């Protein structure tokens, strides 16, 4: 049981980075360790995921038991997907998660049930926690129209009690208005000054006592204290940003801020009007009964009349009166998936008009500066947009996952290349990464050639691979050079790989557009 005694602001789940990544790890936990004692199997569990195909790291941790707890006792446990005592078992919510049935609805229900305090997180003696963080973040986005990751870090994290909602909302409005009146300093400086101001408010007791010690460092200076707290707040903001997007109630606007999806406004209105804002005062048994069962929180899609209306909005021809509610939910989910496919097709056709060239180049600059919510994801999406805009493809498929509005939601699964393109007389895969140095080589030296070999095996014409990274490491360059020279059966013979840095690709893209190659 965790204590909130040392917690001064809200915290997000930083492990795993996205809520969807819980799924394969819980699947392994269930299949290999269900019915066993958690304390005795932490290292075995970590070994199982470390040796799995989906594990993304390359280095075995010094404390694998701690790494196992980090992956299970935070988001999976707090969101009610797994019960660890007396023995390991998935809950009703956990089984639905592993079966991947209507995930956005499930994520909505479990995130909105998360509360502080709870029987898992005891009340603080100094800070009066009473909040459902994801519910109030949804409310904030709805009332303000949009919220940036910076605003989440600076202000939303201070919403420890839902009675402070109006205060936090007004802080954001004043922050925006003050920026309009103060353009004499750079945005970076303006935000840095605001972080110092807000950290001084949040940690006023520590400042008064000149207690600047942090767990991460022996440096007890105020400067180090500020830097550490700002870094933590940005990490938590990033976590909130990623997790709430899993509900698909929100999407991203042109400024890369969170906004309510136009297709989900009615669902958001229903939740904000019908979900209790208080942290429920329950015993551990009562809380787990509530937390483990997805049906303990009602969403719009649980209402027969309202779900029928949403189905009719997407397809008027469907007769739905005789459908059971669960079948109606599945039908709505399938219609929304079809809507995604149509949205992607419309996006590709729009990109071919080349009216978004400046925006594509602007996003590349933001990616280089890491001014986007999720650099690896936005890199996949923006490179896909660039190739679509060149307008020479017969078919182009980005394997990243998009939301209902066609905005990027998650990176491509590890078993697939990032982008697949058919040019008619030849085909191409595109692999992208934000990694550099030896990490780049360790992460990409096997998967990229393997994906190329898979492409060669399924086409009857020439095939190529383009590899794009901030900079191409010497190890990666040498590896791909040798694969291009020597025939390797698993990789389809001599590999035709073209590694390109960001700057190389942007130059290539601009020249092709300018000269209309």
Short mmCIF file of C-alpha atoms in Angstrom, two decimals:
data_model
loop_
_atom_site.label_atom_id
_atom_site.label_comp_id
_atom_site.label_asym_id
_atom_site.label_seq_id
_atom_site.Cartn_x
_atom_site.Cartn_y
_atom_site.Cartn_z
CA UNK A 1 0.00 0.00 0.00
CA UNK A 2 1.46 3.35 -1.08
CA UNK A 3 1.31 6.50 1.02
CA UNK A 4 0.63 9.98 -0.31
CA UNK A 5 2.46 11.53 2.64
CA UNK A 6 5.35 12.83 0.53
CA UNK A 7 3.28 13.61 -2.57
CA UNK A 8 2.55 17.27 -3.29
CA UNK A 9 0.94 17.00 -6.72
CA UNK A 10 -0.73 14.46 -9.00
CA UNK A 11 1.34 11.73 -10.62
CA UNK A 12 0.84 9.83 -13.87
CA UNK A 13 1.83 6.29 -14.77
CA UNK A 14 5.26 6.50 -16.39
CA UNK A 15 5.61 2.72 -16.72
CA UNK A 16 4.64 1.44 -19.18
CA UNK A 17 4.78 4.52 -21.40
CA UNK A 18 1.40 3.82 -23.01
CA UNK A 19 -1.58 2.01 -21.57
CA UNK A 20 -1.73 -0.42 -24.53
CA UNK A 21 1.70 -1.80 -23.64
CA UNK A 22 0.22 -3.34 -20.51
CA UNK A 23 -1.54 -5.94 -22.67
CA UNK A 24 1.31 -8.31 -23.74
CA UNK A 25 2.93 -8.23 -20.31
CA UNK A 26 -0.31 -9.10 -18.52
CA UNK A 27 -0.86 -11.87 -21.06
CA UNK A 28 2.48 -13.41 -20.06
CA UNK A 29 1.71 -12.89 -16.36
CA UNK A 30 -1.62 -14.67 -16.76
CA UNK A 31 -0.42 -17.55 -18.92
CA UNK A 32 2.76 -18.38 -16.99
CA UNK A 33 2.19 -17.18 -13.41
CA UNK A 34 -1.54 -17.23 -12.68
CA UNK A 35 -2.21 -18.89 -9.31
CA UNK A 36 1.37 -18.37 -8.11
CA UNK A 37 2.78 -16.14 -5.34
CA UNK A 38 3.82 -12.75 -6.72
CA UNK A 39 6.70 -12.16 -4.31
CA UNK A 40 8.32 -15.46 -5.27
CA UNK A 41 7.98 -14.97 -9.04
CA UNK A 42 8.97 -11.37 -9.72
CA UNK A 43 12.36 -12.23 -11.23
CA UNK A 44 10.90 -15.13 -13.22
CA UNK A 45 8.24 -12.80 -14.61
CA UNK A 46 10.78 -10.21 -15.66
CA UNK A 47 12.91 -12.89 -17.33
CA UNK A 48 9.84 -14.01 -19.29
CA UNK A 49 9.12 -10.54 -20.68
CA UNK A 50 12.82 -9.76 -21.21
CA UNK A 51 13.06 -12.80 -23.49
CA UNK A 52 9.79 -12.03 -25.29
CA UNK A 53 9.55 -10.62 -28.82
CA UNK A 54 7.88 -7.39 -27.73
CA UNK A 55 10.44 -6.32 -25.09
CA UNK A 56 12.12 -3.12 -26.30
CA UNK A 57 15.11 -2.82 -23.98
CA UNK A 58 18.56 -4.21 -24.65
CA UNK A 59 20.14 -4.23 -21.18
CA UNK A 60 19.26 -6.58 -18.33
CA UNK A 61 18.60 -4.52 -15.16
CA UNK A 62 20.67 -4.88 -12.00
CA UNK A 63 17.48 -5.49 -9.99
CA UNK A 64 15.04 -7.52 -12.12
CA UNK A 65 12.59 -7.91 -9.21
CA UNK A 66 12.31 -4.12 -8.96
CA UNK A 67 11.84 -3.90 -12.74
CA UNK A 68 9.04 -6.46 -12.48
CA UNK A 69 7.29 -4.52 -9.71
CA UNK A 70 7.66 -1.32 -11.73
CA UNK A 71 5.72 -2.94 -14.59
CA UNK A 72 2.93 -4.55 -12.56
CA UNK A 73 2.33 -2.76 -9.25
CA UNK A 74 1.84 0.68 -10.82
CA UNK A 75 -0.57 1.07 -13.75
CA UNK A 76 -1.81 -2.57 -14.06
CA UNK A 77 -2.62 -2.85 -10.35
CA UNK A 78 -3.82 0.73 -9.81
CA UNK A 79 -6.19 0.50 -12.79
CA UNK A 80 -7.65 -2.79 -11.59
CA UNK A 81 -6.33 -5.17 -14.24
CA UNK A 82 -4.55 -7.57 -11.88
CA UNK A 83 -4.89 -8.86 -8.34
CA UNK A 84 -1.63 -9.96 -6.68
CA UNK A 85 -2.84 -11.24 -3.30
CA UNK A 86 -3.16 -13.91 -2.15
CA UNK A 87 -2.17 -15.28 -5.58
CA UNK A 88 -1.65 -13.76 -9.02
CA UNK A 89 -4.80 -13.54 -11.12
CA UNK A 90 -6.29 -11.25 -13.75
CA UNK A 91 -9.47 -9.45 -12.81
CA UNK A 92 -12.59 -9.17 -14.96
CA UNK A 93 -11.14 -5.93 -16.33
CA UNK A 94 -7.77 -7.63 -16.90
CA UNK A 95 -9.29 -10.48 -18.89
CA UNK A 96 -11.17 -8.01 -21.06
CA UNK A 97 -7.91 -6.14 -21.59
CA UNK A 98 -5.96 -9.23 -22.67
CA UNK A 99 -8.81 -10.24 -24.99
CA UNK A 100 -8.61 -6.69 -26.43
CA UNK A 101 -12.35 -6.23 -26.56
CA UNK A 102 -13.50 -2.62 -27.00
CA UNK A 103 -10.32 -1.23 -25.51
CA UNK A 104 -11.18 2.50 -25.63
CA UNK A 105 -14.33 1.86 -23.59
CA UNK A 106 -12.39 -0.29 -21.10
CA UNK A 107 -9.62 2.30 -20.76
CA UNK A 108 -12.24 4.99 -20.16
CA UNK A 109 -13.91 3.05 -17.37
CA UNK A 110 -10.73 2.04 -15.57
CA UNK A 111 -8.97 5.41 -15.87
CA UNK A 112 -11.99 7.31 -14.60
CA UNK A 113 -12.22 4.98 -11.58
CA UNK A 114 -8.65 5.74 -10.55
CA UNK A 115 -8.81 8.01 -7.50
CA UNK A 116 -6.68 9.64 -4.83
CA UNK A 117 -6.83 8.74 -2.02
CA UNK A 118 -7.87 5.09 -2.21
CA UNK A 119 -7.25 1.91 -0.21
CA UNK A 120 -4.16 1.56 -2.45
CA UNK A 121 -2.98 5.13 -1.71
CA UNK A 122 -3.50 6.35 1.85
CA UNK A 123 -4.36 10.00 2.47
CA UNK A 124 -1.63 12.58 2.98
CA UNK A 125 -1.45 14.39 6.34
CA UNK A 126 -0.57 17.68 4.61
CA UNK A 127 -2.35 17.64 1.23
CA UNK A 128 -6.12 17.06 1.02
CA UNK A 129 -6.40 14.67 -1.90
CA UNK A 130 -9.92 14.13 -3.23
CA UNK A 131 -9.83 13.66 -6.98
CA UNK A 132 -10.31 11.38 -9.94
CA UNK A 133 -7.44 12.76 -12.01
CA UNK A 134 -8.47 11.51 -15.45
CA UNK A 135 -12.06 12.65 -14.98
CA UNK A 136 -10.91 16.17 -14.07
CA UNK A 137 -8.39 16.26 -16.94
CA UNK A 138 -11.21 15.37 -19.31
CA UNK A 139 -13.32 18.16 -17.79
CA UNK A 140 -10.45 20.64 -18.13
CA UNK A 141 -9.92 19.81 -21.82
CA UNK A 142 -13.65 20.10 -22.43
CA UNK A 143 -14.05 23.49 -20.75
CA UNK A 144 -10.88 25.07 -22.13
CA UNK A 145 -11.25 23.67 -25.66
CA UNK A 146 -7.70 22.31 -25.59
CA UNK A 147 -4.85 21.73 -23.12
CA UNK A 148 -1.14 21.45 -23.87
CA UNK A 149 1.30 19.04 -22.25
CA UNK A 150 3.10 22.05 -20.75
CA UNK A 151 -0.15 23.25 -19.14
CA UNK A 152 -0.72 19.78 -17.70
CA UNK A 153 2.75 19.86 -16.16
CA UNK A 154 2.52 23.41 -14.82
CA UNK A 155 -1.06 23.52 -13.58
CA UNK A 156 -3.17 20.37 -13.88
CA UNK A 157 -0.83 18.40 -11.60
CA UNK A 158 -1.83 20.82 -8.83
CA UNK A 159 -5.48 19.69 -9.06
CA UNK A 160 -5.20 17.38 -6.03
CA UNK A 161 -8.78 18.10 -4.98
CA UNK A 162 -11.61 18.55 -7.48
CA UNK A 163 -12.80 21.61 -5.53
CA UNK A 164 -9.69 23.37 -6.90
CA UNK A 165 -10.86 22.89 -10.49
CA UNK A 166 -11.88 26.50 -11.13
CA UNK A 167 -8.65 27.75 -9.54
CA UNK A 168 -6.53 25.59 -11.84
CA UNK A 169 -8.61 26.47 -14.89
CA UNK A 170 -8.16 30.19 -14.16
CA UNK A 171 -4.40 29.71 -13.73
CA UNK A 172 -4.18 28.30 -17.24
CA UNK A 173 -6.27 31.14 -18.68
CA UNK A 174 -4.04 33.72 -16.96
CA UNK A 175 -0.92 31.91 -18.21
CA UNK A 176 -2.21 32.12 -21.78
CA UNK A 177 -3.26 35.76 -21.47
CA UNK A 178 0.04 36.78 -19.91
CA UNK A 179 1.91 35.16 -22.80
CA UNK A 180 -0.05 37.23 -25.32
CA UNK A 181 1.08 40.39 -23.52
CA UNK A 182 4.67 39.27 -23.05
CA UNK A 183 6.43 38.36 -26.30
CA UNK A 184 9.72 39.98 -25.29
CA UNK A 185 11.14 36.70 -23.99
CA UNK A 186 11.33 33.38 -25.79
CA UNK A 187 8.72 30.70 -25.17
CA UNK A 188 11.37 28.49 -23.53
CA UNK A 189 12.34 31.25 -21.10
CA UNK A 190 8.70 32.10 -20.39
CA UNK A 191 7.88 28.49 -19.53
CA UNK A 192 11.04 28.10 -17.44
CA UNK A 193 10.10 31.15 -15.37
CA UNK A 194 6.60 29.76 -14.86
CA UNK A 195 7.97 26.40 -13.72
CA UNK A 196 10.07 28.14 -11.08
CA UNK A 197 7.01 30.07 -9.92
CA UNK A 198 4.70 27.05 -9.73
CA UNK A 199 7.31 24.77 -8.14
CA UNK A 200 7.85 27.44 -5.47
CA UNK A 201 4.10 27.34 -4.76
CA UNK A 202 3.79 23.54 -4.72
CA UNK A 203 6.91 22.98 -2.60
CA UNK A 204 6.67 26.08 -0.40
CA UNK A 205 7.35 24.07 2.77
CA UNK A 206 10.58 22.66 1.34
CA UNK A 207 11.67 26.11 0.19
CA UNK A 208 10.91 27.62 3.58
CA UNK A 209 12.99 24.93 5.29
CA UNK A 210 15.63 25.05 2.52
CA UNK A 211 15.23 21.31 2.14
CA UNK A 212 16.37 20.79 -1.45
CA UNK A 213 17.38 17.15 -1.20
CA UNK A 214 16.03 14.82 -3.90
CA UNK A 215 16.24 11.06 -4.31
CA UNK A 216 17.94 11.39 -7.67
CA UNK A 217 21.03 13.33 -6.55
CA UNK A 218 23.28 14.28 -3.65
CA UNK A 219 23.31 17.86 -5.01
CA UNK A 220 21.21 19.87 -2.54
CA UNK A 221 21.24 23.19 -4.40
CA UNK A 222 18.02 25.04 -5.23
CA UNK A 223 18.94 24.97 -8.93
CA UNK A 224 19.18 21.17 -8.90
CA UNK A 225 15.94 20.96 -6.92
CA UNK A 226 14.11 23.02 -9.54
CA UNK A 227 15.55 21.01 -12.42
CA UNK A 228 14.58 17.69 -10.82
CA UNK A 229 11.03 18.77 -9.98
CA UNK A 230 10.48 20.24 -13.44
CA UNK A 231 11.71 17.01 -15.03
CA UNK A 232 9.37 14.94 -12.87
CA UNK A 233 6.40 17.18 -13.64
CA UNK A 234 7.08 16.99 -17.38
CA UNK A 235 7.33 13.18 -17.18
CA UNK A 236 3.98 12.97 -15.34
CA UNK A 237 2.37 15.34 -17.85
CA UNK A 238 3.63 13.14 -20.67
CA UNK A 239 2.13 10.10 -18.93
CA UNK A 240 -1.27 11.77 -18.49
CA UNK A 241 -1.17 12.88 -22.13
CA UNK A 242 -0.48 9.35 -23.40
CA UNK A 243 -2.88 7.46 -21.14
CA UNK A 244 -5.95 9.64 -21.63
CA UNK A 245 -5.50 9.33 -25.40
CA UNK A 246 -6.08 5.60 -24.99
CA UNK A 247 -9.75 6.38 -24.31
CA UNK A 248 -10.05 7.96 -27.80
CA UNK A 249 -12.34 10.53 -26.18
CA UNK A 250 -9.63 13.04 -26.98
CA UNK A 251 -7.47 13.70 -30.00
CA UNK A 252 -4.75 16.21 -30.95
CA UNK A 253 -5.29 19.56 -32.64
CA UNK A 254 -2.99 21.36 -35.11
CA UNK A 255 -0.99 22.80 -32.20
CA UNK A 256 -0.45 19.27 -30.80
CA UNK A 257 -2.70 20.03 -27.81
CA UNK A 258 -5.34 17.67 -26.42
CA UNK A 259 -8.91 18.38 -27.48
CA UNK A 260 -12.19 16.48 -27.31
CA UNK A 261 -12.85 14.34 -30.39
CA UNK A 262 -15.86 15.70 -32.27
CA UNK A 263 -17.08 12.10 -32.62
CA UNK A 264 -17.01 11.63 -28.84
CA UNK A 265 -18.39 14.92 -27.54
CA UNK A 266 -21.68 13.33 -26.50
CA UNK A 267 -19.82 10.54 -24.68
CA UNK A 268 -17.69 13.11 -22.82
CA UNK A 269 -20.76 15.15 -21.87
CA UNK A 270 -22.41 12.01 -20.49
CA UNK A 271 -19.38 11.10 -18.39
CA UNK A 272 -18.90 14.60 -16.98
CA UNK A 273 -22.56 14.82 -16.02
CA UNK A 274 -22.95 11.33 -14.56
CA UNK A 275 -19.64 10.36 -12.92
CA UNK A 276 -19.15 11.14 -9.23
CA UNK A 277 -16.25 13.57 -8.78
CA UNK A 278 -15.49 12.42 -5.22
CA UNK A 279 -12.91 9.79 -4.34
CA UNK A 280 -15.13 7.01 -2.98
CA UNK A 281 -14.70 6.13 0.70
CA UNK A 282 -14.61 2.33 0.54
CA UNK A 283 -12.93 -0.54 2.35
CA UNK A 284 -10.26 -2.47 0.46
CA UNK A 285 -12.69 -5.29 -0.39
CA UNK A 286 -15.39 -2.84 -1.52
CA UNK A 287 -12.91 -0.83 -3.56
CA UNK A 288 -11.52 -3.88 -5.34
CA UNK A 289 -15.03 -5.13 -6.14
CA UNK A 290 -15.66 -1.72 -7.71
CA UNK A 291 -12.28 -1.42 -9.41
CA UNK A 292 -12.02 -4.92 -10.86
CA UNK A 293 -15.42 -4.86 -12.60
CA UNK A 294 -15.61 -2.57 -15.67
CA UNK A 295 -19.40 -2.47 -15.47
CA UNK A 296 -19.22 -0.63 -12.14
CA UNK A 297 -18.78 2.64 -14.04
CA UNK A 298 -21.40 3.59 -16.62
CA UNK A 299 -20.49 5.19 -19.94
CA UNK A 300 -22.78 6.49 -22.67
CA UNK A 301 -22.35 3.27 -24.62
CA UNK A 302 -24.07 1.39 -21.77
CA UNK A 303 -27.28 3.31 -22.52
CA UNK A 304 -29.43 1.56 -25.15
CA UNK A 305 -31.08 4.72 -26.51
CA UNK A 306 -27.87 6.71 -26.72
CA UNK A 307 -25.82 3.95 -28.34
CA UNK A 308 -28.53 3.47 -30.95
CA UNK A 309 -28.29 7.16 -31.80
CA UNK A 310 -24.50 6.91 -32.24
CA UNK A 311 -24.87 3.88 -34.53
CA UNK A 312 -27.48 5.67 -36.66
CA UNK A 313 -25.16 8.68 -36.94
CA UNK A 314 -22.51 6.43 -38.50
CA UNK A 315 -24.80 4.28 -40.66
CA UNK A 316 -28.51 5.05 -41.04
CA UNK A 317 -29.19 1.81 -42.91
CA UNK A 318 -28.54 -0.48 -39.94
CA UNK A 319 -31.50 -2.02 -38.09
CA UNK A 320 -30.55 -2.13 -34.43
CA UNK A 321 -33.77 -2.56 -32.43
CA UNK A 322 -33.30 -6.31 -31.92
CA UNK A 323 -29.61 -6.20 -30.97
CA UNK A 324 -28.48 -7.06 -27.44
CA UNK A 325 -26.56 -4.22 -25.78
CA UNK A 326 -23.23 -6.07 -25.99
CA UNK A 327 -23.78 -6.76 -29.71
CA UNK A 328 -24.70 -3.11 -30.23
CA UNK A 329 -21.43 -2.07 -28.57
CA UNK A 330 -19.45 -4.38 -30.85
CA UNK A 331 -21.30 -3.01 -33.86
CA UNK A 332 -20.51 0.57 -32.85
CA UNK A 333 -16.85 -0.37 -32.33
CA UNK A 334 -16.70 -1.92 -35.83
CA UNK A 335 -18.34 1.15 -37.38
CA UNK A 336 -15.79 3.39 -35.69
CA UNK A 337 -12.95 1.23 -37.09
CA UNK A 338 -14.45 1.64 -40.58
CA UNK A 339 -14.61 5.37 -39.95
CA UNK A 340 -10.88 5.33 -39.18
CA UNK A 341 -10.14 3.60 -42.49
CA UNK A 342 -12.20 6.16 -44.38
CA UNK A 343 -10.48 9.02 -42.53
CA UNK A 344 -7.03 7.66 -43.49
CA UNK A 345 -8.05 7.38 -47.15
CA UNK A 346 -9.33 10.96 -47.08
CA UNK A 347 -6.08 12.11 -45.45
CA UNK A 348 -3.95 10.45 -48.15
CA UNK A 349 -6.01 12.07 -50.91
CA UNK A 350 -5.67 15.44 -49.19
CA UNK A 351 -1.90 15.03 -48.77
CA UNK A 352 -1.54 14.38 -52.51
CA UNK A 353 -2.78 17.94 -53.11
CA UNK A 354 0.46 19.11 -51.42
CA UNK A 355 -1.24 21.85 -49.41
CA UNK A 356 0.32 20.51 -46.19
CA UNK A 357 3.99 20.71 -47.22
CA UNK A 358 4.81 23.58 -44.85
CA UNK A 359 3.08 21.77 -41.99
CA UNK A 360 5.03 18.56 -42.70
CA UNK A 361 8.31 20.48 -42.63
CA UNK A 362 7.24 22.30 -39.44
CA UNK A 363 6.48 19.00 -37.71
CA UNK A 364 9.93 17.69 -38.70
CA UNK A 365 11.50 20.72 -37.01
CA UNK A 366 9.41 20.12 -33.88
CA UNK A 367 10.42 16.46 -33.86
CA UNK A 368 14.10 17.40 -34.10
CA UNK A 369 13.64 19.71 -31.09
CA UNK A 370 11.42 17.11 -29.33
CA UNK A 371 8.59 19.62 -29.13
CA UNK A 372 5.97 16.98 -29.92
CA UNK A 373 4.06 14.82 -27.39
CA UNK A 374 5.64 11.54 -28.58
CA UNK A 375 8.63 11.97 -30.92
CA UNK A 376 8.90 8.33 -32.21
CA UNK A 377 5.16 8.21 -32.95
CA UNK A 378 5.04 11.59 -34.68
CA UNK A 379 8.13 10.70 -36.70
CA UNK A 380 6.38 7.61 -38.12
CA UNK A 381 3.26 9.64 -38.88
CA UNK A 382 5.08 12.59 -40.44
CA UNK A 383 7.33 10.46 -42.65
CA UNK A 384 4.19 8.64 -43.83
CA UNK A 385 2.62 12.02 -44.63
CA UNK A 386 5.73 13.07 -46.55
CA UNK A 387 5.74 9.97 -48.77
CA UNK A 388 1.98 10.31 -49.35
CA UNK A 389 2.47 13.95 -50.36
CA UNK A 390 5.03 12.94 -53.01
CA UNK A 391 2.05 11.33 -54.80
CA UNK A 392 3.80 8.49 -56.65
CA UNK A 393 2.39 5.59 -54.65
CA UNK A 394 -0.15 3.02 -55.73
CA UNK A 395 -0.69 2.17 -52.08
CA UNK A 396 0.83 3.43 -48.84
CA UNK A 397 0.17 2.05 -45.39
CA UNK A 398 1.43 3.40 -42.11
CA UNK A 399 1.34 0.64 -39.51
CA UNK A 400 1.11 3.10 -36.65
CA UNK A 401 -2.28 3.19 -34.93
CA UNK A 402 -4.52 6.24 -35.32
CA UNK A 403 -7.46 7.55 -33.31
CA UNK A 404 -10.97 8.21 -34.62
CA UNK A 405 -9.84 11.56 -36.01
CA UNK A 406 -6.92 10.05 -37.94
CA UNK A 407 -4.29 11.44 -35.58
CA UNK A 408 -1.40 9.17 -34.49
CA UNK A 409 -2.09 7.20 -31.33
CA UNK A 410 0.56 4.45 -31.06
CA UNK A 411 3.67 3.36 -32.97
CA UNK A 412 3.66 0.34 -35.26
CA UNK A 413 3.80 -3.08 -33.52
CA UNK A 414 7.29 -4.59 -33.49
CA UNK A 415 6.39 -7.39 -35.90
CA UNK A 416 5.57 -4.93 -38.71
CA UNK A 417 7.63 -2.34 -40.61
CA UNK A 418 6.70 1.23 -39.82
CA UNK A 419 5.52 2.10 -43.36
CA UNK A 420 4.82 -0.07 -46.42
CA UNK A 421 4.64 1.43 -49.92
CA UNK A 422 3.74 -0.13 -53.28
CA UNK A 423 4.93 1.87 -56.31
CA UNK A 424 3.65 -0.62 -58.87
CA UNK A 425 6.97 -1.71 -60.39
CA UNK A 426 8.70 -1.90 -57.02
CA UNK A 427 7.88 -1.82 -53.31
CA UNK A 428 9.50 -0.21 -50.31
CA UNK A 429 9.39 -0.33 -46.56
CA UNK A 430 10.37 2.66 -44.43
CA UNK A 431 11.75 2.22 -40.91
CA UNK A 432 12.24 5.19 -38.59
CA UNK A 433 13.79 5.63 -35.15
CA UNK A 434 14.65 8.38 -32.70
CA UNK A 435 17.53 6.34 -31.27
CA UNK A 436 21.19 7.10 -31.91
CA UNK A 437 24.68 5.67 -31.26
CA UNK A 438 25.06 2.08 -30.13
CA UNK A 439 21.44 2.02 -28.93
CA UNK A 440 20.35 2.57 -32.53
CA UNK A 441 22.44 -0.37 -33.73
CA UNK A 442 21.27 -2.66 -30.92
CA UNK A 443 17.59 -1.86 -31.53
CA UNK A 444 17.54 -1.89 -35.33
CA UNK A 445 20.27 -4.23 -36.61
CA UNK A 446 17.98 -7.27 -36.68
CA UNK A 447 14.42 -5.99 -37.07
CA UNK A 448 15.00 -3.76 -40.10
CA UNK A 449 16.69 -6.48 -42.25
CA UNK A 450 14.07 -9.00 -41.09
CA UNK A 451 11.21 -6.77 -42.21
CA UNK A 452 12.97 -6.29 -45.55
CA UNK A 453 13.28 -10.06 -45.96
CA UNK A 454 9.55 -10.42 -45.26
CA UNK A 455 8.82 -7.85 -47.98
CA UNK A 456 11.03 -9.65 -50.55
CA UNK A 457 9.25 -12.93 -49.84
CA UNK A 458 5.80 -11.55 -50.67
CA UNK A 459 6.42 -9.39 -53.78
CA UNK A 460 7.46 -10.41 -57.30
CA UNK A 461 9.30 -7.19 -58.14
CA UNK A 462 12.17 -5.11 -56.78
CA UNK A 463 12.13 -4.17 -53.10
CA UNK A 464 13.91 -1.51 -51.11
CA UNK A 465 14.21 -0.26 -47.55
CA UNK A 466 14.71 3.32 -46.36
CA UNK A 467 15.97 3.77 -42.81
CA UNK A 468 15.56 7.24 -41.24
CA UNK A 469 17.08 8.43 -37.95
CA UNK A 470 18.27 11.75 -36.44
CA UNK A 471 21.80 10.63 -37.29
CA UNK A 472 23.01 7.32 -38.67
CA UNK A 473 25.47 5.74 -36.26
CA UNK A 474 28.73 4.35 -37.61
CA UNK A 475 27.80 0.84 -36.45
CA UNK A 476 24.43 0.98 -38.18
CA UNK A 477 25.94 2.40 -41.37
CA UNK A 478 28.60 -0.35 -41.52
CA UNK A 479 26.05 -3.09 -40.77
CA UNK A 480 23.66 -2.01 -43.52
CA UNK A 481 26.55 -1.48 -45.96
CA UNK A 482 27.70 -5.05 -45.51
CA UNK A 483 24.16 -6.43 -45.80
CA UNK A 484 23.86 -4.58 -49.11
CA UNK A 485 27.07 -6.26 -50.36
CA UNK A 486 26.53 -9.84 -49.23
CA UNK A 487 23.62 -12.16 -49.92
CA UNK A 488 21.73 -13.33 -46.82
CA UNK A 489 18.92 -15.84 -47.38
CA UNK A 490 16.86 -14.72 -44.36
CA UNK A 491 16.96 -11.13 -45.58
CA UNK A 492 15.99 -11.91 -49.17
CA UNK A 493 19.48 -11.90 -50.71
CA UNK A 494 21.43 -8.68 -50.97
CA UNK A 495 19.64 -6.08 -48.93
CA UNK A 496 18.80 -2.78 -50.66
CA UNK A 497 18.86 -0.40 -47.72
CA UNK A 498 19.23 3.36 -47.85
CA UNK A 499 20.01 4.90 -44.42
CA UNK A 500 19.20 8.61 -44.23
CA UNK A 501 19.55 11.20 -41.48
CA UNK A 502 16.70 13.62 -40.76
CA UNK A 503 18.51 16.36 -42.65
CA UNK A 504 19.16 14.04 -45.62
CA UNK A 505 15.52 13.00 -45.81
CA UNK A 506 14.19 16.55 -45.46
CA UNK A 507 16.56 17.70 -48.22
CA UNK A 508 15.41 14.77 -50.41
CA UNK A 509 11.74 15.58 -49.68
CA UNK A 510 12.10 19.28 -50.45
CA UNK A 511 13.97 18.63 -53.72
CA UNK A 512 11.36 16.14 -54.91
CA UNK A 513 8.57 18.62 -54.17
CA UNK A 514 10.41 21.59 -55.70
CA UNK A 515 11.36 19.82 -58.92
CA UNK A 516 8.26 17.61 -59.07
CA UNK A 517 10.28 14.45 -59.69
#
